[in-house]
Amino acid sequence: MGMTITEKILAVKSSKKNVECGEIISARVDIALGNDITAPIAIDIFEKYGAKELFDRKKVVFVPDHFTPNKDIKSAEQCRILREFSRKHNVENYFEIGRVGIEHALLPEKGIVLPGDLIIGADSHTCTYGALGAFSTGIGSTDLAAAMITGEIWLKVPESIKFIYSGKTRRFVSGKDLILFTIGKIGVDGANYKSMEFTGEAISSLSMDGRFTMCNMAVEAGAKNGIIEPDDKTLQYVKGRSKREFITYKSDKDAKYCNVVDIDSSKLEPQVSLPPSPGNARPVSELRNIAIDQVIIGSCTNGRISDLEEAALILKGKKVNPNVRLIILPATQDVYKEAMKKGLLEIFIDAEAVVGPPTCGPCLGGHMGILAKGEKCVATTNRNFVGRMGHPESEIYLAGPAVAAASAITGRITNPEEVL
Amino acid sequence: MSALKYKGRVFKYGDNVNTDVIIPARYLNTIDPKELASHCMEDIDPGFPKKVKPGDFIIAAENFGCGSSREHAPISIKACGVAAVIAKSFARIFYRNSLNIGLPIIECPEAIESLCDGDEIEVDLNDGTITKISSGQVFKSKPFPEFVQKIIEKGGLMEYVSSRETR
């Protein structure tokens, strides 16, 4: 029996010839990640139990990106815990303000995560790196602490679901639309404990940015990881970024899947997920006259350069509706700089958007774009749970950058075709 | 009550209770369990921290704990004194985090169907039974393996590991 790409990586990392679904393994981690919310607990545990050193100072990564630039004294104290710990233990990949970006955009960009890696992160969207053909999954602070000490984690080998996206996508249908549609189809626990493997024509034609977006949201269907087999685009992306050796894996033809889901990508239009669940996906044309107060373009889901390019294409020469606040947050310093070089920032500012620093702030209701009672927001972020972005009676509509930008112009949820 | 046996009231919720409503991100700038407990379930049931008493239970339907990896979610529940969370199913990361910090979580769809908000129940983690006090009805869940019972008894994975190391 052949193995899936996920099983192959898990076998290699647990020094086995093969692994089977349901088997519990102890695996070596290539990267263990924490942020300013989750790492303080892990560090507390690390120190409380008398651990003296990290298993590998090069493999532990701390990214203070959630409440930074620090929104209040308490978050400043949390960040200080990371900073002091990182200095004490000589952590190679600690990112201070000015160098920090949103973790899941930053790590691939810096070549810290690579194809074939096993990556754990105390952040649920750690599954993003599956776009590189790595096994990556979100864990909590205790698991992070244990991995910081031992360099290992126990995992149950997940069953895999294969998603085949056939056909070419229409204009303005991005990775975000494919994944929102998919979560709408299978539900927010449709892949609970499982691996989501994305394949097919539409995936091959998707940019790396679009692939990161898709794998990022695998957790919104409950998945342990999302994964895409590396191809030339992957290698092109990794080229010049990787500072160490890596191996690419592909699923065997006779690999076992617990389910295969076929999706005709050519039939899809841009999607919007209605509050309060990413699973409430609808085609944008079905939504009429939903007036909005705010638009957020950014986050680990859609804050990369091609997301900003798509927004700029729509916003160029136009103004944000007077009833709307448009907040644009490039995911990293490099994305920011590239947006500047390409003239995107000028387009945004001329359209009367505010462009902020890289931060996770508004996505989780931290800061930099909190919603008041009754307000509605179109966001390119990944969750629209009750109270996610502020007041429990505010509403978040999840969409890709094209729908978000178009909606900022009209002041209501809008199909991008309408404003071009 | 003997070890791993609890008696208390039921607080019942529905499907997909997510980590954002269990502990909203606006309170994640602290790791103090007591402070986290004071905001537990705030965005789904604002009065919860005041109503809940040590030994009570949270019960829910499918996919409890979906969303974020924030361990603050099970920490806030445990710090409220909740004895166990019983649901039809749990989200993956929440399940793992809960056991890691020693919060018992039990999958038992039959119990969820029959129990109502405010019911008094007794839960025995040794054999996985849930008893509705008023009717005497007994629901069986799969008991935890012995090592998980020990993790819960010790209060979490790290406590369990360090108690083994120092034996």
mmCIF file of C-alpha atoms in Angstrom, chain A residues 115-333:
data_model
loop_
_atom_site.group_PDB
_atom_site.id
_atom_site.type_symbol
_atom_site.label_atom_id
_atom_site.label_comp_id
_atom_site.label_asym_id
_atom_site.label_seq_id
_atom_site.Cartn_x
_atom_site.Cartn_y
_atom_site.Cartn_z
ATOM 1 C CA PRO A 115 9.280 21.285 1.922
ATOM 2 C CA GLY A 116 9.365 17.956 3.738
ATOM 3 C CA ASP A 117 9.663 19.608 7.169
ATOM 4 C CA LEU A 118 7.648 18.710 10.251
ATOM 5 C CA ILE A 119 6.581 21.952 11.857
ATOM 6 C CA ILE A 120 4.538 22.513 14.981
ATOM 7 C CA GLY A 121 3.348 25.896 16.110
ATOM 8 C CA ALA A 122 1.352 27.171 19.041
ATOM 9 C CA ASP A 123 -1.036 28.872 16.663
ATOM 10 C CA SER A 124 -3.828 27.050 14.889
ATOM 11 C CA HIS A 125 -2.924 28.508 11.478
ATOM 12 C CA THR A 126 0.461 26.800 11.536
ATOM 13 C CA CYS A 127 -1.102 24.486 8.945
ATOM 14 C CA THR A 128 -0.259 27.234 6.377
ATOM 15 C CA TYR A 129 3.131 25.689 5.595
ATOM 16 C CA GLY A 130 1.491 22.677 3.987
ATOM 17 C CA ALA A 131 1.534 24.862 0.869
ATOM 18 C CA LEU A 132 5.264 24.136 0.692
ATOM 19 C CA GLY A 133 4.721 20.382 0.943
ATOM 20 C CA ALA A 134 5.576 20.327 4.647
ATOM 21 C CA PHE A 135 3.622 18.696 7.475
ATOM 22 C CA SER A 136 2.629 21.522 9.757
ATOM 23 C CA THR A 137 0.056 21.638 12.502
ATOM 24 C CA GLY A 138 -1.178 23.817 15.316
ATOM 25 C CA ILE A 139 -0.688 22.742 18.938
ATOM 26 C CA GLY A 140 -1.015 24.399 22.325
ATOM 27 C CA SER A 141 1.504 25.879 24.736
ATOM 28 C CA THR A 142 2.155 22.689 26.755
ATOM 29 C CA ASP A 143 3.003 20.760 23.588
ATOM 30 C CA LEU A 144 5.235 23.645 22.520
ATOM 31 C CA ALA A 145 7.015 23.603 25.885
ATOM 32 C CA ALA A 146 7.584 19.853 25.623
ATOM 33 C CA ALA A 147 8.921 20.216 22.078
ATOM 34 C CA MET A 148 11.186 23.108 23.117
ATOM 35 C CA ILE A 149 12.769 20.732 25.623
ATOM 36 C CA THR A 150 12.787 17.439 23.737
ATOM 37 C CA GLY A 151 12.605 18.383 20.051
ATOM 38 C CA GLU A 152 9.849 15.817 19.697
ATOM 39 C CA ILE A 153 6.083 15.586 19.635
ATOM 40 C CA TRP A 154 3.692 12.675 19.725
ATOM 41 C CA LEU A 155 1.180 12.629 16.889
ATOM 42 C CA LYS A 156 -1.586 10.391 15.683
ATOM 43 C CA VAL A 157 -1.163 9.736 11.953
ATOM 44 C CA PRO A 158 -4.244 11.298 10.360
ATOM 45 C CA GLU A 159 -6.432 9.889 7.629
ATOM 46 C CA SER A 160 -6.280 11.976 4.459
ATOM 47 C CA ILE A 161 -9.032 13.490 2.340
ATOM 48 C CA LYS A 162 -8.111 14.314 -1.250
ATOM 49 C CA PHE A 163 -9.653 17.436 -2.761
ATOM 50 C CA ILE A 164 -9.429 17.607 -6.537
ATOM 51 C CA TYR A 165 -10.062 21.063 -8.010
ATOM 52 C CA SER A 166 -10.647 20.505 -11.701
ATOM 53 C CA GLY A 167 -11.086 23.205 -14.333
ATOM 54 C CA LYS A 168 -9.797 26.724 -14.582
ATOM 55 C CA THR A 169 -10.954 29.342 -12.120
ATOM 56 C CA ARG A 170 -12.792 32.458 -13.291
ATOM 57 C CA ARG A 171 -11.401 35.948 -12.854
ATOM 58 C CA PHE A 172 -11.357 37.100 -9.200
ATOM 59 C CA VAL A 173 -11.716 33.543 -7.924
ATOM 60 C CA SER A 174 -8.682 33.100 -5.670
ATOM 61 C CA GLY A 175 -7.335 30.513 -3.255
ATOM 62 C CA LYS A 176 -9.528 32.132 -0.600
ATOM 63 C CA ASP A 177 -12.649 31.476 -2.647
ATOM 64 C CA LEU A 178 -11.670 27.844 -3.239
ATOM 65 C CA ILE A 179 -11.106 27.222 0.465
ATOM 66 C CA LEU A 180 -14.224 29.089 1.635
ATOM 67 C CA PHE A 181 -16.282 27.058 -0.828
ATOM 68 C CA THR A 182 -14.615 23.857 0.397
ATOM 69 C CA ILE A 183 -15.284 24.606 4.074
ATOM 70 C CA GLY A 184 -18.865 25.487 3.135
ATOM 71 C CA LYS A 185 -19.174 22.131 1.410
ATOM 72 C CA ILE A 186 -17.714 19.871 4.099
ATOM 73 C CA GLY A 187 -18.476 21.954 7.206
ATOM 74 C CA VAL A 188 -16.337 23.338 10.010
ATOM 75 C CA ASP A 189 -15.688 19.859 11.370
ATOM 76 C CA GLY A 190 -15.715 18.149 7.970
ATOM 77 C CA ALA A 191 -12.029 17.287 8.245
ATOM 78 C CA ASN A 192 -11.724 17.044 12.036
ATOM 79 C CA TYR A 193 -8.497 15.192 12.968
ATOM 80 C CA LYS A 194 -7.777 14.609 9.256
ATOM 81 C CA SER A 195 -5.342 15.791 6.629
ATOM 82 C CA MET A 196 -6.644 17.833 3.667
ATOM 83 C CA GLU A 197 -4.620 17.254 0.502
ATOM 84 C CA PHE A 198 -5.304 19.783 -2.242
ATOM 85 C CA THR A 199 -4.670 18.786 -5.875
ATOM 86 C CA GLY A 200 -5.927 19.391 -9.391
ATOM 87 C CA GLU A 201 -5.651 21.855 -12.244
ATOM 88 C CA ALA A 202 -6.786 24.881 -10.234
ATOM 89 C CA ILE A 203 -4.172 24.179 -7.548
ATOM 90 C CA SER A 204 -1.381 23.843 -10.130
ATOM 91 C CA SER A 205 -2.322 27.218 -11.599
ATOM 92 C CA LEU A 206 -2.600 28.838 -8.187
ATOM 93 C CA SER A 207 0.236 31.138 -7.041
ATOM 94 C CA MET A 208 2.174 30.188 -3.919
ATOM 95 C CA ASP A 209 0.355 33.016 -2.138
ATOM 96 C CA GLY A 210 -2.982 31.421 -3.044
ATOM 97 C CA ARG A 211 -1.764 28.031 -1.873
ATOM 98 C CA PHE A 212 -0.691 29.463 1.489
ATOM 99 C CA THR A 213 -4.196 30.911 1.840
ATOM 100 C CA MET A 214 -5.802 27.527 1.204
ATOM 101 C CA CYS A 215 -3.623 25.550 3.603
ATOM 102 C CA ASN A 216 -3.963 28.348 6.184
ATOM 103 C CA MET A 217 -7.687 27.722 6.469
ATOM 104 C CA ALA A 218 -7.559 23.906 6.607
ATOM 105 C CA VAL A 219 -7.948 24.243 10.382
ATOM 106 C CA GLU A 220 -11.290 25.989 9.816
ATOM 107 C CA ALA A 221 -12.574 22.621 8.607
ATOM 108 C CA GLY A 222 -11.043 21.033 11.717
ATOM 109 C CA ALA A 223 -8.103 19.547 9.822
ATOM 110 C CA LYS A 224 -4.819 18.591 11.433
ATOM 111 C CA ASN A 225 -2.964 19.810 8.363
ATOM 112 C CA GLY A 226 -3.514 20.995 4.815
ATOM 113 C CA ILE A 227 -0.959 19.997 2.219
ATOM 114 C CA ILE A 228 -0.040 20.484 -1.435
ATOM 115 C CA GLU A 229 2.615 18.465 -3.240
ATOM 116 C CA PRO A 230 5.629 20.602 -4.182
ATOM 117 C CA ASP A 231 5.993 21.465 -7.868
ATOM 118 C CA ASP A 232 8.156 23.862 -9.899
ATOM 119 C CA LYS A 233 6.378 26.850 -8.375
ATOM 120 C CA THR A 234 7.216 25.584 -4.903
ATOM 121 C CA LEU A 235 10.861 25.097 -5.793
ATOM 122 C CA GLN A 236 10.976 28.512 -7.425
ATOM 123 C CA TYR A 237 9.573 30.043 -4.234
ATOM 124 C CA VAL A 238 12.011 28.228 -1.978
ATOM 125 C CA LYS A 239 14.991 29.020 -4.221
ATOM 126 C CA GLY A 240 17.128 31.753 -2.716
ATOM 127 C CA ARG A 241 15.245 31.528 0.593
ATOM 128 C CA SER A 242 16.302 28.139 1.957
ATOM 129 C CA LYS A 243 19.456 28.023 4.011
ATOM 130 C CA ARG A 244 19.419 24.272 4.563
ATOM 131 C CA GLU A 245 18.773 21.043 2.668
ATOM 132 C CA PHE A 246 15.238 19.846 2.121
ATOM 133 C CA ILE A 247 13.437 16.917 0.494
ATOM 134 C CA THR A 248 10.222 17.014 -1.509
ATOM 135 C CA TYR A 249 7.658 14.231 -1.164
ATOM 136 C CA LYS A 250 4.668 13.242 -3.270
ATOM 137 C CA SER A 251 1.752 10.964 -2.536
ATOM 138 C CA ASP A 252 1.922 7.492 -4.094
ATOM 139 C CA LYS A 253 -0.641 6.651 -6.759
ATOM 140 C CA ASP A 254 -2.026 3.869 -4.583
ATOM 141 C CA ALA A 255 -2.054 5.932 -1.392
ATOM 142 C CA LYS A 256 -5.170 5.472 0.734
ATOM 143 C CA TYR A 257 -7.686 8.276 1.222
ATOM 144 C CA CYS A 258 -10.723 8.110 3.482
ATOM 145 C CA ASN A 259 -12.582 10.377 1.069
ATOM 146 C CA VAL A 260 -12.104 12.058 -2.305
ATOM 147 C CA VAL A 261 -13.945 15.322 -2.962
ATOM 148 C CA ASP A 262 -14.259 16.626 -6.537
ATOM 149 C CA ILE A 263 -14.809 20.330 -7.042
ATOM 150 C CA ASP A 264 -15.352 21.933 -10.448
ATOM 151 C CA SER A 265 -13.441 25.193 -9.993
ATOM 152 C CA SER A 266 -14.709 26.661 -13.268
ATOM 153 C CA LYS A 267 -18.224 26.919 -11.840
ATOM 154 C CA LEU A 268 -17.272 28.931 -8.772
ATOM 155 C CA GLU A 269 -17.687 32.643 -8.280
ATOM 156 C CA PRO A 270 -16.080 34.674 -5.489
ATOM 157 C CA GLN A 271 -17.289 33.451 -2.092
ATOM 158 C CA VAL A 272 -18.300 35.191 1.112
ATOM 159 C CA SER A 273 -18.668 33.384 4.439
ATOM 160 C CA LEU A 274 -21.459 34.855 6.524
ATOM 161 C CA PRO A 275 -21.114 35.251 10.290
ATOM 162 C CA PRO A 276 -20.610 33.476 12.590
ATOM 163 C CA SER A 277 -18.940 30.567 10.818
ATOM 164 C CA PRO A 278 -16.357 30.158 8.044
ATOM 165 C CA GLY A 279 -18.616 27.316 6.922
ATOM 166 C CA ASN A 280 -21.416 29.705 5.870
ATOM 167 C CA ALA A 281 -19.987 30.252 2.379
ATOM 168 C CA ARG A 282 -22.204 31.800 -0.332
ATOM 169 C CA PRO A 283 -21.502 33.038 -3.863
ATOM 170 C CA VAL A 284 -21.079 36.822 -3.661
ATOM 171 C CA SER A 285 -23.870 37.463 -6.181
ATOM 172 C CA GLU A 286 -26.407 35.919 -3.804
ATOM 173 C CA LEU A 287 -25.760 38.613 -1.220
ATOM 174 C CA ARG A 288 -27.668 41.816 -1.778
ATOM 175 C CA ASN A 289 -27.491 45.175 -0.019
ATOM 176 C CA ILE A 290 -25.474 44.168 3.006
ATOM 177 C CA ALA A 291 -24.145 47.553 4.121
ATOM 178 C CA ILE A 292 -20.756 47.488 5.831
ATOM 179 C CA ASP A 293 -18.769 49.740 8.155
ATOM 180 C CA GLN A 294 -15.251 48.403 7.811
ATOM 181 C CA VAL A 295 -12.998 46.401 5.526
ATOM 182 C CA ILE A 296 -9.780 44.673 6.604
ATOM 183 C CA ILE A 297 -7.297 43.448 4.021
ATOM 184 C CA GLY A 298 -4.437 41.555 5.647
ATOM 185 C CA SER A 299 -3.738 38.678 8.100
ATOM 186 C CA CYS A 300 -1.908 35.359 7.716
ATOM 187 C CA THR A 301 -4.630 34.361 5.301
ATOM 188 C CA ASN A 302 -4.521 37.238 2.802
ATOM 189 C CA GLY A 303 -1.843 39.806 3.619
ATOM 190 C CA ARG A 304 0.703 38.744 0.992
ATOM 191 C CA ILE A 305 1.839 40.733 -2.010
ATOM 192 C CA SER A 306 -0.529 39.196 -4.563
ATOM 193 C CA ASP A 307 -3.425 39.884 -2.166
ATOM 194 C CA LEU A 308 -2.438 43.545 -2.022
ATOM 195 C CA GLU A 309 -1.982 43.612 -5.811
ATOM 196 C CA GLU A 310 -5.462 42.266 -6.305
ATOM 197 C CA ALA A 311 -6.899 44.893 -3.953
ATOM 198 C CA ALA A 312 -4.919 47.658 -5.683
ATOM 199 C CA LEU A 313 -6.198 46.592 -9.083
ATOM 200 C CA ILE A 314 -9.712 47.309 -7.875
ATOM 201 C CA LEU A 315 -8.974 50.395 -5.764
ATOM 202 C CA LYS A 316 -6.818 52.205 -8.329
ATOM 203 C CA GLY A 317 -8.216 55.659 -9.072
ATOM 204 C CA LYS A 318 -11.209 55.122 -6.778
ATOM 205 C CA LYS A 319 -12.197 56.293 -3.309
ATOM 206 C CA VAL A 320 -13.291 54.275 -0.312
ATOM 207 C CA ASN A 321 -16.978 54.831 0.428
ATOM 208 C CA PRO A 322 -17.425 57.589 3.035
ATOM 209 C CA ASN A 323 -19.338 55.184 5.282
ATOM 210 C CA VAL A 324 -16.482 52.673 5.307
ATOM 211 C CA ARG A 325 -13.082 52.437 6.992
ATOM 212 C CA LEU A 326 -10.582 50.483 4.914
ATOM 213 C CA ILE A 327 -7.605 49.079 6.840
ATOM 214 C CA ILE A 328 -4.786 47.433 4.924
ATOM 215 C CA LEU A 329 -2.063 45.540 6.764
ATOM 216 C CA PRO A 330 0.827 44.083 4.740
ATOM 217 C CA ALA A 331 1.748 40.759 6.352
ATOM 218 C CA THR A 332 5.498 41.372 6.570
ATOM 219 C CA GLN A 333 8.111 44.081 6.186
#
